[in-house]
Coordinates of C-alpha atoms in Angstrom, one line a residue:
Chain Z
A26 CA 84.5 90.6 29.7
Q27 CA 87.0 87.8 30.3
K28 CA 90.4 88.4 31.9
V29 CA 93.2 86.7 33.4
T30 CA 95.8 88.8 35.9
Q31 CA 99.0 87.5 37.0
A32 CA 100.3 90.3 39.1
Q33 CA 103.7 88.8 39.6
T34 CA 105.6 89.8 36.5
E35 CA 109.0 88.3 37.8
I36 CA 110.0 86.0 40.9
S37 CA 113.4 85.2 41.6
V38 CA 113.9 82.3 44.3
V39 CA 117.0 80.2 45.2
E40 CA 117.0 76.2 44.6
K41 CA 114.9 74.4 46.8
E42 CA 112.4 77.1 48.0
D43 CA 108.8 76.7 47.4
V44 CA 107.2 79.3 45.4
T45 CA 103.6 80.3 44.7
L46 CA 102.4 81.8 41.2
D47 CA 99.0 83.7 41.7
C48 CA 96.5 83.8 39.0
V49 CA 93.1 85.7 39.1
Y50 CA 90.7 85.6 36.4
E51 CA 87.1 87.3 35.7
T52 CA 84.4 85.5 33.8
R53 CA 80.6 85.9 33.5
D54 CA 80.2 82.3 32.4
T55 CA 79.4 79.2 34.8
T56 CA 81.2 76.7 32.9
Y57 CA 84.7 77.6 31.7
Y58 CA 88.3 76.0 32.0
L59 CA 91.5 77.1 33.6
F60 CA 95.1 76.2 32.5
W61 CA 98.5 76.4 33.4
Y62 CA 101.0 76.5 30.8
K63 CA 105.1 76.5 30.7
Q64 CA 107.0 78.4 28.4
P65 CA 110.8 77.7 28.4
P66 CA 113.1 79.8 26.6
S67 CA 112.8 77.5 23.5
G68 CA 109.3 79.5 23.0
E69 CA 107.0 76.4 22.8
L70 CA 104.2 76.7 25.4
V71 CA 104.2 73.3 27.7
F72 CA 100.6 72.2 29.0
L73 CA 100.9 71.6 33.0
I74 CA 97.1 71.3 34.2
R75 CA 93.5 71.7 33.2
R76 CA 91.1 72.3 35.5
N77 CA 87.2 72.8 34.7
S78 CA 84.8 75.2 37.0
F79 CA 82.8 72.3 38.5
D80 CA 86.1 70.7 39.9
E81 CA 87.4 72.6 42.8
Q82 CA 89.6 69.9 43.9
N83 CA 93.3 70.7 44.5
E84 CA 95.8 68.9 42.7
I85 CA 99.2 67.5 43.1
S86 CA 101.5 66.2 40.7
G87 CA 104.9 65.5 42.0
R88 CA 106.5 69.1 43.1
Y89 CA 103.6 70.9 41.5
S90 CA 100.2 71.7 42.9
W91 CA 97.3 73.9 42.2
N92 CA 94.9 75.4 44.2
F93 CA 91.4 76.4 42.7
Q94 CA 89.3 78.8 44.8
K95 CA 86.1 79.7 42.7
S96 CA 84.8 81.7 45.4
T97 CA 87.5 84.2 45.0
S98 CA 88.3 83.4 41.2
C99 CA 92.0 82.2 42.0
F100 CA 93.7 79.6 40.5
N101 CA 97.3 79.6 42.1
F102 CA 100.1 77.4 41.3
T103 CA 102.6 76.0 43.8
I104 CA 105.9 74.5 43.0
T105 CA 107.6 72.7 46.1
A106 CA 111.7 72.5 46.2
S107 CA 111.9 74.5 43.2
Q108 CA 115.0 73.4 40.8
V109 CA 116.8 75.4 38.3
V110 CA 115.0 73.6 35.6
D111 CA 111.9 75.3 36.8
S112 CA 113.2 78.5 35.5
A113 CA 110.6 79.8 32.5
V114 CA 107.7 81.9 32.1
Y115 CA 104.4 80.6 33.5
F116 CA 101.3 81.5 31.9
C117 CA 97.7 81.3 33.7
A118 CA 94.7 81.0 31.0
L119 CA 91.0 80.7 30.4
S120 CA 88.8 79.0 28.2
E121 CA 85.0 79.2 27.8
P122 CA 83.2 76.6 26.0
N123 CA 81.8 78.0 22.8
Y124 CA 80.0 76.6 19.5
G125 CA 81.8 73.2 18.8
G126 CA 83.4 72.7 22.4
S127 CA 86.6 74.5 20.7
Q128 CA 89.3 74.8 23.4
G129 CA 91.7 76.6 20.6
N130 CA 90.8 80.0 22.0
L131 CA 92.5 80.7 25.2
I132 CA 92.7 84.0 27.0
F133 CA 95.9 84.3 28.6
G134 CA 97.5 86.3 31.3
K135 CA 100.5 88.3 30.8
G136 CA 102.9 85.6 32.4
T137 CA 105.1 85.2 35.5
K138 CA 108.8 85.0 34.6
L139 CA 110.3 82.5 37.6
S140 CA 113.8 82.4 37.9
V141 CA 115.5 79.6 40.4
K142 CA 119.1 80.2 41.2
P143 CA 121.4 77.8 42.4
Chain U
K1 CA 104.9 61.0 17.9
A2 CA 105.8 63.9 16.0
G3 CA 105.1 67.6 17.8
V4 CA 103.8 70.5 16.1
T5 CA 106.1 71.8 13.4
Q6 CA 106.3 75.4 12.4
T7 CA 108.2 76.7 9.7
P8 CA 109.9 78.9 9.3
R9 CA 111.1 79.8 12.8
Y10 CA 112.8 82.9 12.0
L11 CA 112.4 85.4 9.2
I12 CA 112.8 89.0 8.6
K13 CA 110.5 91.2 6.4
T14 CA 110.1 94.9 5.8
R15 CA 107.3 97.0 6.2
G16 CA 104.6 96.6 3.2
Q17 CA 105.6 93.0 2.6
Q18 CA 103.5 90.0 3.1
V19 CA 104.3 86.8 5.0
T20 CA 103.1 83.2 5.1
L21 CA 103.8 81.0 7.9
S22 CA 103.2 77.3 8.1
C23 CA 102.1 74.7 11.0
S24 CA 101.9 71.1 10.9
P25 CA 99.8 69.7 13.7
I26 CA 100.1 66.4 15.7
S27 CA 98.8 63.6 13.6
G28 CA 95.4 63.0 14.0
H29 CA 94.4 66.1 15.4
R30 CA 92.3 68.5 13.3
S31 CA 92.2 71.9 15.1
V32 CA 94.8 74.3 14.7
S33 CA 95.1 77.6 16.5
W34 CA 97.3 80.7 16.1
Y35 CA 98.3 83.1 18.7
Q36 CA 100.4 85.9 18.6
Q37 CA 103.1 86.8 21.5
T38 CA 104.6 90.3 21.9
P39 CA 106.3 91.7 24.9
G40 CA 103.6 94.4 25.2
Q41 CA 100.3 92.7 24.5
G42 CA 101.3 89.1 25.6
L43 CA 99.7 86.2 24.1
Q44 CA 96.8 87.0 21.8
F45 CA 94.4 84.5 20.0
L46 CA 94.1 85.0 16.0
F47 CA 92.1 82.2 14.9
E48 CA 91.4 78.6 15.1
Y49 CA 90.4 76.3 12.2
F50 CA 88.8 72.8 12.4
S51 CA 88.2 70.7 9.4
E52 CA 89.2 73.6 7.0
T53 CA 86.8 75.9 8.6
Q54 CA 87.5 78.7 10.8
R55 CA 85.8 78.2 13.9
N56 CA 86.7 81.0 16.0
K57 CA 88.3 84.6 15.5
G58 CA 90.4 86.9 17.8
N59 CA 90.2 90.6 17.5
F60 CA 92.8 91.1 14.6
P61 CA 92.8 93.2 11.4
G62 CA 91.7 91.6 8.1
R63 CA 95.6 91.8 7.2
F64 CA 95.5 88.6 9.2
S65 CA 94.1 85.5 7.6
G66 CA 94.7 81.7 7.5
R67 CA 93.5 78.3 5.9
Q68 CA 93.6 74.9 6.8
F69 CA 94.2 72.0 4.4
S70 CA 92.5 68.6 4.2
N71 CA 95.5 67.1 5.9
S72 CA 94.9 69.6 9.2
R73 CA 98.3 71.8 8.0
S74 CA 97.4 75.3 8.3
E75 CA 99.0 78.6 7.0
M76 CA 98.5 82.1 8.1
N77 CA 99.1 85.1 6.1
V78 CA 99.9 88.7 7.4
S79 CA 99.8 91.2 4.6
T80 CA 101.0 94.7 4.4
L81 CA 103.6 94.2 7.3
E82 CA 103.7 96.9 10.0
L83 CA 106.3 97.2 12.4
G84 CA 104.0 96.3 15.2
D85 CA 103.7 92.9 13.5
S86 CA 106.9 91.7 14.8
A87 CA 106.2 88.9 17.1
L88 CA 106.4 85.2 18.1
Y89 CA 103.6 83.6 16.2
L90 CA 102.6 80.4 17.9
C91 CA 100.6 77.8 16.5
A92 CA 98.9 75.0 18.4
S93 CA 96.9 71.8 17.7
S94 CA 94.4 69.6 19.3
Q95 CA 91.7 67.0 19.2
G96 CA 88.9 69.7 18.5
D97 CA 86.8 68.6 21.2
D98 CA 86.5 69.2 24.9
T99 CA 89.5 67.1 25.8
G100 CA 91.3 70.4 26.2
E101 CA 94.9 70.1 26.2
L102 CA 96.7 72.2 23.4
F103 CA 100.2 71.3 21.8
F104 CA 102.2 74.1 21.1
G105 CA 104.8 74.4 18.4
E106 CA 107.9 76.5 19.2
G107 CA 106.8 79.4 17.0
S108 CA 108.1 81.4 14.0
R109 CA 109.6 84.6 15.3
L110 CA 108.9 87.5 12.6
T111 CA 110.9 90.6 12.8
V112 CA 109.3 93.7 10.5
L113 CA 111.8 96.3 9.7

């Protein structure tokens, strides 16, 4: 069965601190996709990154970086020099290609609520 | 480019009633997916529609149903509402192929009394 675990329920940091959000996934497939989404208080999920299982390169986008370690089934997300605007719930998700190549069926972790205090 | 629009944003129903939620995807997107978000269960996949056909379905009872119209707009219906159906219902649209990104709406918050 597929599963995504985000062990950190809530994290609180002070502005400018670095913070890493952990994500561990389980799947029996060799081809799959991993995602991170951000959910601000307004409710909509905002796409941050998509990574397929064959691309283990780490990625950096501004203050955001992602570390994908297939050997340990981890896809961690780091925010460098956090800001108050980063306060949100962050979700890690897993998708497996199925008939039709649908990306519409995501298995989400329970999310990590990040609070960045000034 | 307009985003994903969900209506209504908030609604209150009583047990036993039914409810219909609407989702207008981003123009040109052919896939619409629905998710239920509750504090206890988190985000759970309900179903996905692509070109008016249900392409994928999550593990929810038959009281939950949906449809998609020729203009890609989608509706989901929940019949015989139960207290446990109180949730934020999120709709997401995408191209429906392997390009991957889902664009979510702000959701419809349903309260069942």
